[in-house]
Coordinates of C-alpha atoms in Angstrom, one line a residue:
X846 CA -5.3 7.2 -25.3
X847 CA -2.2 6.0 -26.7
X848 CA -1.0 2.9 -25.7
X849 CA -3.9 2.9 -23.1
X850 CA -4.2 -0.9 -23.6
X851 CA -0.4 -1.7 -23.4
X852 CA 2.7 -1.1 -25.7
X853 CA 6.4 -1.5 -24.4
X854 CA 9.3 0.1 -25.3
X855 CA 10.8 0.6 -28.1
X856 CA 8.3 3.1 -29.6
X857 CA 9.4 7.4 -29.5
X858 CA 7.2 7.7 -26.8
X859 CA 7.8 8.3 -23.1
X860 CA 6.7 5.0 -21.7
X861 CA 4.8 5.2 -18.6
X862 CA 3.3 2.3 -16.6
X863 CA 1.3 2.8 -13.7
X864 CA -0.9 1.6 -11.4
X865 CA -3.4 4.8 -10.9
X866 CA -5.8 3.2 -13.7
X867 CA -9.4 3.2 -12.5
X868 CA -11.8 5.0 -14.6
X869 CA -11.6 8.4 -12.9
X870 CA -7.4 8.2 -14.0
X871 CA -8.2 7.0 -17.1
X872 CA -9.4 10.2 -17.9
X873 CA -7.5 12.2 -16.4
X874 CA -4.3 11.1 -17.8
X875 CA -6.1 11.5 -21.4
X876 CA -6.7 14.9 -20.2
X877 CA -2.8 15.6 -19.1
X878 CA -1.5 13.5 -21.8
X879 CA -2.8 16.0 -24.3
X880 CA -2.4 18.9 -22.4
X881 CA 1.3 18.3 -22.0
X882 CA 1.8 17.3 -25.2
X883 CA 0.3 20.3 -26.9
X884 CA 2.9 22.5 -25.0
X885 CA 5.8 20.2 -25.3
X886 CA 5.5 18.3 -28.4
X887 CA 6.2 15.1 -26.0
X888 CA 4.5 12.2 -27.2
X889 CA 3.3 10.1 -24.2
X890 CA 2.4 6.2 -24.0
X891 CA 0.6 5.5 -20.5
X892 CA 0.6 1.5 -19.9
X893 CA -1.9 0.0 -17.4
X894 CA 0.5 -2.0 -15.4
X895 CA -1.7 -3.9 -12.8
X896 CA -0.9 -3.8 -9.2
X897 CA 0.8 -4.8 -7.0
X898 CA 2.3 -8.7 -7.9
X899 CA 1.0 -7.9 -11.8
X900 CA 3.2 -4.9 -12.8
X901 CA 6.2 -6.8 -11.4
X902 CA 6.3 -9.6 -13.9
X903 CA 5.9 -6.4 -16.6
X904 CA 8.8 -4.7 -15.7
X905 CA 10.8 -8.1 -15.6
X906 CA 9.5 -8.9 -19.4
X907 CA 10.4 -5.2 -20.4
X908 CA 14.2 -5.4 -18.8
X909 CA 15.0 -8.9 -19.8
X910 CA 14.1 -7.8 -23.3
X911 CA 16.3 -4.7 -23.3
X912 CA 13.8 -2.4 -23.7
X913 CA 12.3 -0.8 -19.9
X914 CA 10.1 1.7 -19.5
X915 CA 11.3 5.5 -19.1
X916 CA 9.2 5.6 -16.0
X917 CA 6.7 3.5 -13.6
X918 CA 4.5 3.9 -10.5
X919 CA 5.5 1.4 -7.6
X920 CA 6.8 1.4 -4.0
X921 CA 10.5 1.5 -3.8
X922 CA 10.7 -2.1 -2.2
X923 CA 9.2 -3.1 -5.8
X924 CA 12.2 -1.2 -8.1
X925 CA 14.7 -1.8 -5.0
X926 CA 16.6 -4.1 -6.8
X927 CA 16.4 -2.4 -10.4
X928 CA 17.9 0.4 -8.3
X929 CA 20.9 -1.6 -7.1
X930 CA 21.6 -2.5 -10.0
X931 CA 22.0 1.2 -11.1
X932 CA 19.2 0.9 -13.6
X933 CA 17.4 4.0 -11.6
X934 CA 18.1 8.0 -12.5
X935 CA 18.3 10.3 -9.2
X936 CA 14.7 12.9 -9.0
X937 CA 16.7 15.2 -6.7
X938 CA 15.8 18.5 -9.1
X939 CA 12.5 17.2 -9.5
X940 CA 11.5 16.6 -6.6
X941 CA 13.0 20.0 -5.4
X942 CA 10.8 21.8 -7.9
X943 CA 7.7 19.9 -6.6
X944 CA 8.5 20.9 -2.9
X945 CA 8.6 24.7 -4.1
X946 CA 4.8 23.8 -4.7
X947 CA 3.7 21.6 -2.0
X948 CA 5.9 21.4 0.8
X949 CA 8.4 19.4 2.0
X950 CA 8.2 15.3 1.4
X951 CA 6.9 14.3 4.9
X952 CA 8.3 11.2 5.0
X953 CA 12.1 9.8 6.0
X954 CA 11.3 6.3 4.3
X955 CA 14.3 4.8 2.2
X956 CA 14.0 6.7 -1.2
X957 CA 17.4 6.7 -2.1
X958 CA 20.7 6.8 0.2
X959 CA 22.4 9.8 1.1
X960 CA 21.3 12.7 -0.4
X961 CA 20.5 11.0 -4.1
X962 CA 16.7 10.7 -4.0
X963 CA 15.3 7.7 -6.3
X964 CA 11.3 8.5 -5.7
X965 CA 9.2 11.1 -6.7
X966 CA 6.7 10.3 -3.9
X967 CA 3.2 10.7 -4.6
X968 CA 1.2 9.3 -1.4
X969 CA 2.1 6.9 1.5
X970 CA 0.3 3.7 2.4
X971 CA -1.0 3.4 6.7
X972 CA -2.1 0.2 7.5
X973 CA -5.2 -0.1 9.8
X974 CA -8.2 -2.5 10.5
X975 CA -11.3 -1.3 8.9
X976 CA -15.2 -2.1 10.2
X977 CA -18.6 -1.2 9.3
X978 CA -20.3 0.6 12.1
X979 CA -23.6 0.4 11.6
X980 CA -23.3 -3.7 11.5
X981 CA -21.3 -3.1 15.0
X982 CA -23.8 -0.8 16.4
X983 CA -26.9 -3.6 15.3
X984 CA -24.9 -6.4 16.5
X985 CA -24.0 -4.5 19.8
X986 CA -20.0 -5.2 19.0
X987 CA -17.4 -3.5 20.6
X988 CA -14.7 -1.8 18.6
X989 CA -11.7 -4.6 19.2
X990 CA -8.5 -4.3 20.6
X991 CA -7.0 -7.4 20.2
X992 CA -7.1 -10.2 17.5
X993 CA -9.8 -12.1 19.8
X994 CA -11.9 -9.2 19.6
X995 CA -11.7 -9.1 15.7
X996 CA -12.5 -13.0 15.8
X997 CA -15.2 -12.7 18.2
X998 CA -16.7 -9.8 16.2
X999 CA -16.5 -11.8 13.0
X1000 CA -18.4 -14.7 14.3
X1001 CA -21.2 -12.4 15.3
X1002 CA -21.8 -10.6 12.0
X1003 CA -21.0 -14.1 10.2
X1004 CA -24.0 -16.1 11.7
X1005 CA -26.0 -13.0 12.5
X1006 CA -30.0 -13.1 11.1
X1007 CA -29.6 -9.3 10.5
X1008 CA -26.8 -9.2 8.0
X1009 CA -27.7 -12.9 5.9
X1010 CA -25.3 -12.1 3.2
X1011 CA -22.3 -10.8 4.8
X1012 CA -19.5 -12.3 5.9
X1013 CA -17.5 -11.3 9.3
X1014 CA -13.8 -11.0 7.6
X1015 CA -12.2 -9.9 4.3
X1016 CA -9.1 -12.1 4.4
X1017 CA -6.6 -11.8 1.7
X1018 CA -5.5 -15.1 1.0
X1019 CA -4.3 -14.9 -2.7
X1020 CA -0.3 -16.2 -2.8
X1021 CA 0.9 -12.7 -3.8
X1022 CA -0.1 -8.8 -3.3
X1023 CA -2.1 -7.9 -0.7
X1024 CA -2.0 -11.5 1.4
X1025 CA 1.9 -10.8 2.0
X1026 CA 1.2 -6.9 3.0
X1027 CA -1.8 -8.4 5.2
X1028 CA -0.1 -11.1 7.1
X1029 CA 3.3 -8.2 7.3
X1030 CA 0.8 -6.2 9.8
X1031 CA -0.1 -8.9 11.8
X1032 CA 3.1 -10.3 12.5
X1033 CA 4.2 -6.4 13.6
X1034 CA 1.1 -6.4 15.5
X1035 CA 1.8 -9.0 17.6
X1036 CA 4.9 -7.3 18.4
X1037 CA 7.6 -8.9 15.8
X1038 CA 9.4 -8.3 12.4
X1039 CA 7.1 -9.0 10.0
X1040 CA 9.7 -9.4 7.4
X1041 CA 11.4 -11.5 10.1
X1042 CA 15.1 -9.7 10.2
X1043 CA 16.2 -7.3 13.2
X1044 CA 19.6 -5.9 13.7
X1045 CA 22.1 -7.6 15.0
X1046 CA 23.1 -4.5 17.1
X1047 CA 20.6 -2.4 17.8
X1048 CA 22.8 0.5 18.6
X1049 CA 25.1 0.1 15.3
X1050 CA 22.8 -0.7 13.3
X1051 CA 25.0 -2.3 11.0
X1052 CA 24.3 -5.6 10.3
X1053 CA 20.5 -7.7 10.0
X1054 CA 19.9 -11.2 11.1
X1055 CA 17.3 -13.2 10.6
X1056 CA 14.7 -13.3 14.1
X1057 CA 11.2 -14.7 13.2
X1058 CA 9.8 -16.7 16.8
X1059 CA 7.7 -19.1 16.1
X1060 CA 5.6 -19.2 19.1
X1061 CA 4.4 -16.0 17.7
X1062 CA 5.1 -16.3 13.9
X1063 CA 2.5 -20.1 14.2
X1064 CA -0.2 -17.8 16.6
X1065 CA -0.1 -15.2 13.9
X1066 CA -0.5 -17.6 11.3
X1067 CA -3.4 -19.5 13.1
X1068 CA -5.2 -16.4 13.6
X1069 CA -5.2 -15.8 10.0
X1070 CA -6.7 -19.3 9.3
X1071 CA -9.5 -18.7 12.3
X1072 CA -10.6 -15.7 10.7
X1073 CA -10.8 -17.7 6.7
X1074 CA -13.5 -19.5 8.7
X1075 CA -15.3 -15.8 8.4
X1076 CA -14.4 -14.8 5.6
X1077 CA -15.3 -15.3 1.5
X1078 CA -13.0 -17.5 -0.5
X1079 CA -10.1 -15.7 0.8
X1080 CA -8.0 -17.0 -2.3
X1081 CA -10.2 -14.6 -4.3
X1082 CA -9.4 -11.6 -2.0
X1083 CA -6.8 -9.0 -3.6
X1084 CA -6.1 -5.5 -3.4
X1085 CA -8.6 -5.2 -6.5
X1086 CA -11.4 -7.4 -5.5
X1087 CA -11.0 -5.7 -1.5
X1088 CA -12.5 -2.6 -2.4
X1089 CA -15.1 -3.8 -5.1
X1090 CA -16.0 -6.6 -2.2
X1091 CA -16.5 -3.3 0.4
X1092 CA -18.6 -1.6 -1.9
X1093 CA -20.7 -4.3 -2.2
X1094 CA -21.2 -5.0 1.4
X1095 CA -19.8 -8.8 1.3
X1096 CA -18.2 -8.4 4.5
X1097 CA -17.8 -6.1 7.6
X1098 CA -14.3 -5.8 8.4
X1099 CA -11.2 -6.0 7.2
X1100 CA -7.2 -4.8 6.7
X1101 CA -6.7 -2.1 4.6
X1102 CA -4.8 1.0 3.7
X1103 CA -5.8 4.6 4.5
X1104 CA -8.9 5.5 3.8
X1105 CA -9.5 3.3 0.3
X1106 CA -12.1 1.5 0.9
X1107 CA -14.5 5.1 1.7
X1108 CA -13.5 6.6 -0.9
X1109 CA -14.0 4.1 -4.0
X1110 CA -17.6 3.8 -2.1
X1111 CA -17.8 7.7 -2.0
X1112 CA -16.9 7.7 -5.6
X1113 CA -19.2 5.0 -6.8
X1114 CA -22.5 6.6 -4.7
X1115 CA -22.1 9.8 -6.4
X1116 CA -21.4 8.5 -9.7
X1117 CA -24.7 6.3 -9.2
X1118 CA -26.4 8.9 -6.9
X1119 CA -26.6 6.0 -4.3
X1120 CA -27.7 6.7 -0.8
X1121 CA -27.3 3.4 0.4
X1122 CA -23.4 3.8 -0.7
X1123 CA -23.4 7.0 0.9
X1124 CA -24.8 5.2 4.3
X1125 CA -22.0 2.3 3.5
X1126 CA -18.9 5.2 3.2
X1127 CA -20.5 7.2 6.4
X1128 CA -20.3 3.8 8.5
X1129 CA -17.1 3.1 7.4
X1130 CA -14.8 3.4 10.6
X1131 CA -11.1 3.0 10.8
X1132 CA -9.0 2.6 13.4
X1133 CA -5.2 1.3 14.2
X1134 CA -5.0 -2.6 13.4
X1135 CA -5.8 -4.6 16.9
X1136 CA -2.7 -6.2 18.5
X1137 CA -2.3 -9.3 19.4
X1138 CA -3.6 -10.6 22.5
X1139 CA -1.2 -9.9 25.2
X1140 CA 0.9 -7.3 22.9
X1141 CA 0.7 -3.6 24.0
X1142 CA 0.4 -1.5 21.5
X1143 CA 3.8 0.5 22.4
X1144 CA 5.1 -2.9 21.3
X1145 CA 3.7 -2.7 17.3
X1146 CA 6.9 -3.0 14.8
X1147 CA 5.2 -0.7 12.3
X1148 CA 7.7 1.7 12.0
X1149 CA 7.1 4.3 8.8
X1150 CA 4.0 3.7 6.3
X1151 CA 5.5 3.2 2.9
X1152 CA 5.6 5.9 0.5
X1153 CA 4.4 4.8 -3.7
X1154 CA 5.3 7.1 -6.2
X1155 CA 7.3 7.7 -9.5
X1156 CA 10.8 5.8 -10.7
X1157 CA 12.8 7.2 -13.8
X1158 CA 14.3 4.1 -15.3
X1159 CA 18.1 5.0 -16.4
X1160 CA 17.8 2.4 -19.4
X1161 CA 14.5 4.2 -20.9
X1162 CA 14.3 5.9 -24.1
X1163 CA 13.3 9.4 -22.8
X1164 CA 14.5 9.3 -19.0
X1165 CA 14.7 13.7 -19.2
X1166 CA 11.5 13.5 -21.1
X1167 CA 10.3 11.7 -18.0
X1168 CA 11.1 13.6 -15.7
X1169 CA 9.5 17.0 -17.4
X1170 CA 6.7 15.4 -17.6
X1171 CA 6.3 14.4 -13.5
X1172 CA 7.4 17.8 -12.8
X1173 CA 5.0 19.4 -15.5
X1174 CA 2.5 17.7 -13.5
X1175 CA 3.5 18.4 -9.6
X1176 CA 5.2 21.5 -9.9
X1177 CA 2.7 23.5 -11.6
X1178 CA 0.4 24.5 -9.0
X1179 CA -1.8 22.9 -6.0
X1180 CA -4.8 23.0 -7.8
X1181 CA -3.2 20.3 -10.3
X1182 CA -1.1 18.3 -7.5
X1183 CA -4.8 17.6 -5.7
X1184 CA -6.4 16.6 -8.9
X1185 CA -4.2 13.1 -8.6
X1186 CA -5.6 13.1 -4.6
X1187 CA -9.5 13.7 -6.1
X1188 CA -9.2 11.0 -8.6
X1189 CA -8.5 8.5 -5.8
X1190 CA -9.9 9.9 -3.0
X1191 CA -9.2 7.9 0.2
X1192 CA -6.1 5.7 -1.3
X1193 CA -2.9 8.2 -0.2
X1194 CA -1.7 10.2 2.1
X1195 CA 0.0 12.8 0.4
X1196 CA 3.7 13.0 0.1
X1197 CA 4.3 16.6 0.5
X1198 CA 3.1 18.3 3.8
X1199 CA 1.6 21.6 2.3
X1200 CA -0.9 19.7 0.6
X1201 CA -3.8 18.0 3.0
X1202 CA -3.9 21.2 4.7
X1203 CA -4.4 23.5 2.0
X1204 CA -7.5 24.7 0.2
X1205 CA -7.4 23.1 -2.7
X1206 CA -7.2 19.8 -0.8
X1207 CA -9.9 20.7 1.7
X1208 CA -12.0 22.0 -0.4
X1209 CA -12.6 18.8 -2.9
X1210 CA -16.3 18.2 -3.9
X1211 CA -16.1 15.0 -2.7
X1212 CA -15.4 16.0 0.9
X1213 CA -18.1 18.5 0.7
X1214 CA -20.4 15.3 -0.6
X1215 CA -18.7 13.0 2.6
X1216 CA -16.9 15.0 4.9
X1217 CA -16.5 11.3 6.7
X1218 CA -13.9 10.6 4.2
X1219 CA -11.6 14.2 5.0
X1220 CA -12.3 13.4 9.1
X1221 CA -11.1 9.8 8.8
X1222 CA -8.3 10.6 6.5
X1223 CA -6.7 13.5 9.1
X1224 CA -7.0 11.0 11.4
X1225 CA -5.3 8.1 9.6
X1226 CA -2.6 10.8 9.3
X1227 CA -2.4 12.4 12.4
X1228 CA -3.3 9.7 15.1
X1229 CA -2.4 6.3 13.2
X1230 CA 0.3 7.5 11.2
X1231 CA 1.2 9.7 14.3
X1232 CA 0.8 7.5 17.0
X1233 CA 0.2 3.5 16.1
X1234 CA 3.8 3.8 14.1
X1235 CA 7.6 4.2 15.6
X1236 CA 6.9 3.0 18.7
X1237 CA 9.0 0.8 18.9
X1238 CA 12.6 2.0 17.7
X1239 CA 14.7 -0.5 16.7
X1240 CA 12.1 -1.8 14.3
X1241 CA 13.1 0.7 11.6
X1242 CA 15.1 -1.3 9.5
X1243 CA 15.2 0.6 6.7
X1244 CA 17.9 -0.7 4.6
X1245 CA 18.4 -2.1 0.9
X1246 CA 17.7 -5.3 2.6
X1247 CA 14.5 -5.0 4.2
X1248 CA 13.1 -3.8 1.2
X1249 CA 14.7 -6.6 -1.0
X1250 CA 12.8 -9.2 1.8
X1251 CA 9.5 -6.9 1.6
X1252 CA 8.6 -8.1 -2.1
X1253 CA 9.5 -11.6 -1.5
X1254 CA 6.2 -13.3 -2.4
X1255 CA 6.7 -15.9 0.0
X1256 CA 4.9 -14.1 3.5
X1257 CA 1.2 -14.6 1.5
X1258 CA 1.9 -17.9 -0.1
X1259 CA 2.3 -19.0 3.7
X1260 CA -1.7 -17.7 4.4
X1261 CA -2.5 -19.1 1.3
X1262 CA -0.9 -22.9 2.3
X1263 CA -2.7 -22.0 5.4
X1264 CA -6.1 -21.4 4.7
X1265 CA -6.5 -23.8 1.6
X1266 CA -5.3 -26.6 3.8
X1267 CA -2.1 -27.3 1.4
X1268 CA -0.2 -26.9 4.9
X1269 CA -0.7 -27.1 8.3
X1270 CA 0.6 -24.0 10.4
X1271 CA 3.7 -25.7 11.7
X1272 CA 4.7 -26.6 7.9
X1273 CA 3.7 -23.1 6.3
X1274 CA 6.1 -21.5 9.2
X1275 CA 8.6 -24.1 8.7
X1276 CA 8.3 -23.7 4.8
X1277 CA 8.4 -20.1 5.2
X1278 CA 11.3 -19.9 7.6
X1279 CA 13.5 -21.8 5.4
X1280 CA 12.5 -19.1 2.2
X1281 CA 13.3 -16.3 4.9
X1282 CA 16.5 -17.4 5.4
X1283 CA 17.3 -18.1 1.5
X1284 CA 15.9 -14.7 0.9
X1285 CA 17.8 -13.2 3.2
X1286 CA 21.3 -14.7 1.6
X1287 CA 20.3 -13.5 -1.3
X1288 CA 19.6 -10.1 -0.2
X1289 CA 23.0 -10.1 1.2
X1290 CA 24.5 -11.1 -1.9
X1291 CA 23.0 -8.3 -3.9
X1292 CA 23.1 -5.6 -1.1
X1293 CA 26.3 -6.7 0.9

């Protein structure tokens, strides 16, 4: 597939780099690519770009060198300040077209302000806590409710004679990717802004300050170090290594988004015809991250789950050529909008509310093969999504600078001082603090 193992711009090509690279994409987007280029006589060049903390640095090289892509596959807090900069094109027709297809976008997450739209969304990431029943239901554990119970729980399947080789906790605790979005949760969990700004008037909702507590920001932090006591070499925990770790059975539970980790298990137990993966997808239970002790749950600052998708880049060779091509692929029918869902089943919610209703979506082999994986996914949407988020109103900051602070890499270098002993808690927070708050000037620089 061209430029399958990487290429920049520069070359005829529409320049895609994306993130929806396992196997399964692979081949599907060898599949597309020729498909679309046999009716349009546009040449594509799909580029691996890594995720999350790896495609970042790509995009940097390609910009600084004059030459970005036409189009990439991130969250918006990862482009957000590409878009300031004016270096984005607007998707408003496109994504208009798509609709047509698959119903409304379902989200009201910053994609764009006013009515100029900046994302073609494809799905939307919920956070929850994710366990392995059938260690729970040996161990006699009770589901947890709090960030004692998730300790508690972790001790028991850590030094249990049942389960020799697994581990209580996955803990990310690599400096960047899915550490930051980890510790992010916690911190809302326990009933604060986990990017640590608030607005200064609730009402007006005008201006942010900065309003990170240590009391809770330190317990938050020591929790995190409590449970690396549990958990494999947390510095070797990404997003990546999270799923192929779950598959494997190295540990029994963990944060996570949607229902990922089921469905890459799904996936690999009926490409290997597996029924002990099948038995580890089926006991796969997910539920609303615990809160912190003390914390209510009406208290949680998750406000709306973030929505990934598609970014036209402004500076790109082919920018229209782009955009046919993301509405050749959406807007054609719902058979071909749930193919993307079916590739990687479990990973997104999708964007547009026609679609996990429908048929096509409902109908997917694999959900015939684990109808687990459809059960916990409608719930992710309709009970976490619909009830563990927006409780608490004025923790919808949505703003050019809250996503600016969400990719600041600083949040997991703090677990990662943490738990390889480079800091003690009160130094990671007081390290941390003092990036917050030069983050957060220079977020008002570029934004103000």
């Amino acid at each position: 597939m061209a430029g399958c193992l990487g290429g920049g711009g520069g070359s005829d090509d529409v320049h895609f780099i994306t993130d929806y690279y396992t196997g399964p994409w692979e081949s599907l987007w060898e599949e597309l690519e020729s498909e679309f280029t046999d009716e349009t006589d546009i040449p594509m060049n799909i580029e691996e770009g890594g995720m999350s903390g790896t495609q970042e640095g790509r995009l940097s090289q390609l910009i600084q060198a004059g030459t970005p892509p036409d189009a990439n596959t991130s969250t918006f807090d990862q482009v957000a300040d590409i878009w300031e900069t004016d270096q984005l094109e607007t998707v408003n027709d496109v994504v208009g077209s798509i609709e047509e297809v698959n119903g409304e976008i379902n989200t009201d997450a910053f994609l764009g302000e006013g009515d100029d739209l900046y994302q073609i969304p494809h799905g939307l990431y919920v956070s929850n806590f994710q366990y392995r029943a059938d260690v729970y239901d040996a161990l006699g554990l009770e589901e947890p409710e709090t960030f004692s119970d998730v300790l508690e729980n972790a001790q028991a399947i850590d030094e249990s004679e049942e389960f020799p080789d697994m581990r209580g906790y996955g803990l990310a605790g690599a400096p960047t990717g899915k550490s930051q979005d980890e510790l992010l949760v916690l911190l809302a969990s326990a009933g604060i802004s986990g990017i640590g700004l608030r607005w200064s008037d609730p009402d007006a909702r005008e201006e942010l300050e900065v309003w990170w507590p240590e009391d809770t920001v330190t317990e938050v932090l020591e929790y995190a170090k409590d449970l690396s006591e549990y958990s494999p070499d947390p510095t070797d925990i990404g997003w990546s290594s999270s799923l192929s770790s779950w598959v494997q059975g190295s540990y029994g539970q963990c944060y996570h988004l949607n229902c990922w980790p089921i469905g890459v298990t799904a996936q690999q137990a009926e490409a290997d015809d597996n029924d002990g993966l099948r038995a580890v997808a089926e006991n796969t239970e997910v539920i609303p991250y615990p809160m912190l002790d003390g914390v209510d749950p009406d208290e949680n600052w998750l406000s709306s789950p973030a929505p990934d998708g598609y970014h036209i880049f402004a500076g790109g060779e082919r920018p229209g050529d782009a955009k046919e091509w993301f509405e050749w692929l959406y807007a054609d029918s719902m058979e071909r909008t749930v193919s993307f869902y079916e590739t990687d089943p479990g990973r997104f919610l999708p964007t547009y509310s026609d679609v996990i209703g429908s048929d096509e979506f409902q109908n997917q082999g694999i959900f015939e093969a684990h109808p687990h994986l459809l059960e916990k996914l409608e719930y992710v949407q309709d009970e976490i999504w619909g009830s563990h988020y927006g409780s608490v109103d004025e923790a919808n900051t949505s703003s050019p600078e809250s996503l600016y602070m969400q990719r600041q890499w600083f949040y997991g270098e703090m677990v990662n001082r943490v738990v390889t002993d480079s800091n003690s808690v009160q130094e990671a927070y007081e390290w941390g603090y003092d990036q917050l708050e030069e983050a957060f000037s220079e977020a008002q620089d570029t934004f103000g």
